[in-house]
Tab-separated table of C-alpha atoms in Angstrom:
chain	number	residue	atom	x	y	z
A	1	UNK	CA	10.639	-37.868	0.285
A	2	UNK	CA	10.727	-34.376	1.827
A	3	UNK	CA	11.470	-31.159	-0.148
A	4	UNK	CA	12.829	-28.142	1.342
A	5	UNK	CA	12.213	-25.245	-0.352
A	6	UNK	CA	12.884	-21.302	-0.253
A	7	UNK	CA	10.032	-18.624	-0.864
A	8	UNK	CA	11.910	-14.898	-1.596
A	9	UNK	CA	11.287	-11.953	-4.059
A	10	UNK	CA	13.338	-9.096	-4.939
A	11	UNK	CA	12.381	-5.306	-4.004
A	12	UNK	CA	14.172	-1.803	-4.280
A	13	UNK	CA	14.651	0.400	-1.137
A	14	UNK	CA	15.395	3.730	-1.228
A	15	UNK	CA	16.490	6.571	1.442
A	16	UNK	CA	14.623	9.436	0.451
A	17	UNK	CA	11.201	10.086	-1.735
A	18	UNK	CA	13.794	12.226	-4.265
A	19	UNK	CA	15.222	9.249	-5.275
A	20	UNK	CA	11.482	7.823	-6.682
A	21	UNK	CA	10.376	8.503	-10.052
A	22	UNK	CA	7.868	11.585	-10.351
A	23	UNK	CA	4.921	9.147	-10.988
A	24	UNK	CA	5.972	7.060	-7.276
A	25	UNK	CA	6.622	10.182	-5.700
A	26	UNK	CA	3.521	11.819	-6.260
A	27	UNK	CA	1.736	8.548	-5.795
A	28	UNK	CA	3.825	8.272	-1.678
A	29	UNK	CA	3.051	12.144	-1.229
A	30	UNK	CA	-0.834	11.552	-2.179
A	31	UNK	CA	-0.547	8.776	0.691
A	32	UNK	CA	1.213	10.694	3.326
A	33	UNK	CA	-1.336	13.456	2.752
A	34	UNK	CA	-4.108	11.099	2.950
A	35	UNK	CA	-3.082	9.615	6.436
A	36	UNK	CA	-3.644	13.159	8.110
A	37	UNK	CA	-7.206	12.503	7.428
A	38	UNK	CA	-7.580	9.557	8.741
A	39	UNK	CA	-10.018	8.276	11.777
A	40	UNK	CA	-7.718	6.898	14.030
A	41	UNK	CA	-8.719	7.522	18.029
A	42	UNK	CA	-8.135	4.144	19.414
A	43	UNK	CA	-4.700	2.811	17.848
A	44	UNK	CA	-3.386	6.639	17.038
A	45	UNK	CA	-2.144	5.308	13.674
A	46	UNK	CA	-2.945	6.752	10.966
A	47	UNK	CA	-2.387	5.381	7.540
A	48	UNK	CA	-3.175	6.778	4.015
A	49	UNK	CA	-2.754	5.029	0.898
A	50	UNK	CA	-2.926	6.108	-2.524
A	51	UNK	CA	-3.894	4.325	-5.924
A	52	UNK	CA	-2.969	5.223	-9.002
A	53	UNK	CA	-5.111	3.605	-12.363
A	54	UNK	CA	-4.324	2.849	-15.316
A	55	UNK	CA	-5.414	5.991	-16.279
A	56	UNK	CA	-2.954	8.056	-14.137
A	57	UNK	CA	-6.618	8.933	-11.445
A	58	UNK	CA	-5.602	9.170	-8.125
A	59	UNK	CA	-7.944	7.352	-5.789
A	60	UNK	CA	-7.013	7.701	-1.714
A	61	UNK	CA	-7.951	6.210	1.287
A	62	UNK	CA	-7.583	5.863	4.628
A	63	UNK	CA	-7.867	3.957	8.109
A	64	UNK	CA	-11.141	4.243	9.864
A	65	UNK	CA	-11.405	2.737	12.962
A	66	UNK	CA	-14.354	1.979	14.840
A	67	UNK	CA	-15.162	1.051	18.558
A	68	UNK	CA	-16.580	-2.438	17.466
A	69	UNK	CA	-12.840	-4.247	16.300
A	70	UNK	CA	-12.607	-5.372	13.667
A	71	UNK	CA	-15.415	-3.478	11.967
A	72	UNK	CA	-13.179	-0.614	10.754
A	73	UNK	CA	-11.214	-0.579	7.258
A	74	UNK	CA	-7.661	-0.239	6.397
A	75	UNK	CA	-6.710	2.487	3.749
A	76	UNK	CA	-5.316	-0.266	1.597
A	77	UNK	CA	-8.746	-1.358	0.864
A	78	UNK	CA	-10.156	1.899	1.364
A	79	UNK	CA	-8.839	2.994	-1.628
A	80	UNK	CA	-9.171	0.060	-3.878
A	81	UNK	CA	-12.568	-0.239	-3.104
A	82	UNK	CA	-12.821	3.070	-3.504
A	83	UNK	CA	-11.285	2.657	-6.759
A	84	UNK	CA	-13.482	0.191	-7.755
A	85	UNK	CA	-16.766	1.992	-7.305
A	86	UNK	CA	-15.309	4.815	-8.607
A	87	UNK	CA	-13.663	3.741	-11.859
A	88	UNK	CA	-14.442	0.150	-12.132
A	89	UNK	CA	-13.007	-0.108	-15.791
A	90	UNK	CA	-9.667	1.341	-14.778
A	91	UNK	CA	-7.630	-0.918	-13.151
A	92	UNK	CA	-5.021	-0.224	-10.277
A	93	UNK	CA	-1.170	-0.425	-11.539
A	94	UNK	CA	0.343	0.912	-8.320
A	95	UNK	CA	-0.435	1.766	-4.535
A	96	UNK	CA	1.375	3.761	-2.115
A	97	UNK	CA	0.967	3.453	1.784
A	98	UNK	CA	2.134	6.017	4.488
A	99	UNK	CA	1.321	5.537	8.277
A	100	UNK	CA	1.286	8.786	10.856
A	101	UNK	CA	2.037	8.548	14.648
A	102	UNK	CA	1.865	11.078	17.012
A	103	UNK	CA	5.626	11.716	16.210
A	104	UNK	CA	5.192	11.914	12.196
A	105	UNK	CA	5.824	9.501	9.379
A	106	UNK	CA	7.240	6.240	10.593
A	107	UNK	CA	10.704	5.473	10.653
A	108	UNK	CA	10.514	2.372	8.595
A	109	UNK	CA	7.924	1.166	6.037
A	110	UNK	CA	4.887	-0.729	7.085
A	111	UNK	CA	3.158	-2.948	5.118
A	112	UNK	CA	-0.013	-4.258	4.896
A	113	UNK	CA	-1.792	-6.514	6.726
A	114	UNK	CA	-2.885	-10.169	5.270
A	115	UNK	CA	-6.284	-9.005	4.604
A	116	UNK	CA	-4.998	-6.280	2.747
A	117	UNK	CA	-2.533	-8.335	1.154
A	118	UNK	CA	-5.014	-10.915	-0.252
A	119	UNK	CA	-7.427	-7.895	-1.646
A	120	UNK	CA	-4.766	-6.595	-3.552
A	121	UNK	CA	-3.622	-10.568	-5.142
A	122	UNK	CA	-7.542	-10.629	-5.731
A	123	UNK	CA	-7.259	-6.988	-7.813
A	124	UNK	CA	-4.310	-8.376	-9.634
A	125	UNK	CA	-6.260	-11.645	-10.298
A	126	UNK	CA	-8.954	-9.667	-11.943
A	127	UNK	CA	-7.214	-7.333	-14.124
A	128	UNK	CA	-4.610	-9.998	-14.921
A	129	UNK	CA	-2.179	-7.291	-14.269
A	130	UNK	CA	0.778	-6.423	-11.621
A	131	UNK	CA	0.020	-3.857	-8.674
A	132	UNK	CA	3.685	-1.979	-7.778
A	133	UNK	CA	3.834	-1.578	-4.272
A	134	UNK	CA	5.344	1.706	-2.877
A	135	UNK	CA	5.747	1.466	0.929
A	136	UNK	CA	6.668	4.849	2.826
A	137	UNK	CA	8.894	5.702	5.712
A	138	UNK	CA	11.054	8.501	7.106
A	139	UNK	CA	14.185	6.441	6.791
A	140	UNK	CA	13.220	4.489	3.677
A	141	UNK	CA	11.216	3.660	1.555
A	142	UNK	CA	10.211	0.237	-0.525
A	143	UNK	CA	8.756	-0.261	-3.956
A	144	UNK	CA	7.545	-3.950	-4.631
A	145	UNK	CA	7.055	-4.462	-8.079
A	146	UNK	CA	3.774	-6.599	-7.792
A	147	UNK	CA	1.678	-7.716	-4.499
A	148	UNK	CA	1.556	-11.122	-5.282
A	149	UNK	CA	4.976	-10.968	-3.829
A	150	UNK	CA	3.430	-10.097	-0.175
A	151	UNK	CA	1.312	-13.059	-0.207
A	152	UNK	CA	3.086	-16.234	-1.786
A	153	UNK	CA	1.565	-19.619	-2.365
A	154	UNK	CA	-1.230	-17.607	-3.124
């Protein structure tokens, strides 16, 4: 017998940053801030992501990219490892992500990447808890209310 079956999940998208709460706001703005630091020379994107713990700490992070691809790190996992070093006993409940071109924020939203994507199921695994995803663009922005939901049939 063969199955067919449907994977989906549910997210909100909004136009403008206004329209966040304070606490996702701040969280997207701390991302966007963090992508201007970012070492980007080869791809000229930069991306900046921010964490936000359990107990309201901001950790950031960025891309760093390095001549030998794949050696450098996406700010996804720049900040959660950062986070984790940091504050290992304070576990991630949210994580913004911005990326900067040469002609500003992005239009649309980007996400992250798989390996990115299974680092933050494998934070969620540990702390048993749900990370909200809060991807930023110019024209819109998208919060995910736990990564799992990037990376099904996990």
């Amino acid at each position: 017998m063969i199955l067919k079956n449907n994977i989906s999940f549910t997210y909100k998208e909004f136009d403008k940053d206004e329209e966040l709460d304070n606490s996702d706001r701040e969280l997207l703005i701390a991302a966007k801030e963090a992508a201007l630091h970012a070492y980007a020379p080869y791809s000229h994107f930069n991306v900046g992501a921010a964490v936000r713990l359990e107990s309201g700490n901001v950790v950031l992070g960025t891309n760093v990219e390095n001549a030998a691809f794949p050696s450098g790190i996406c700010a996804e996992r720049s900040a959660l490892s950062n986070a984790s070093c940091n504050f290992p006993d304070d576990n991630p409940v949210a994580l913004a992500i911005a990326a900067i071109t040469s002609e500003g924020l992005t239009a649309d939203p980007v996400s992250p990447c798989g390996n990115c994507r299974q680092v933050i199921a494998e934070e969620e695994s540990r702390s048993g808890k749900g990370i909200r995803i809060i991807l930023g663009g110019k024209n819109k922005i998208r919060v995910i209310e736990k990564g799992g939901d990037l990376l099904p049939l996990q």
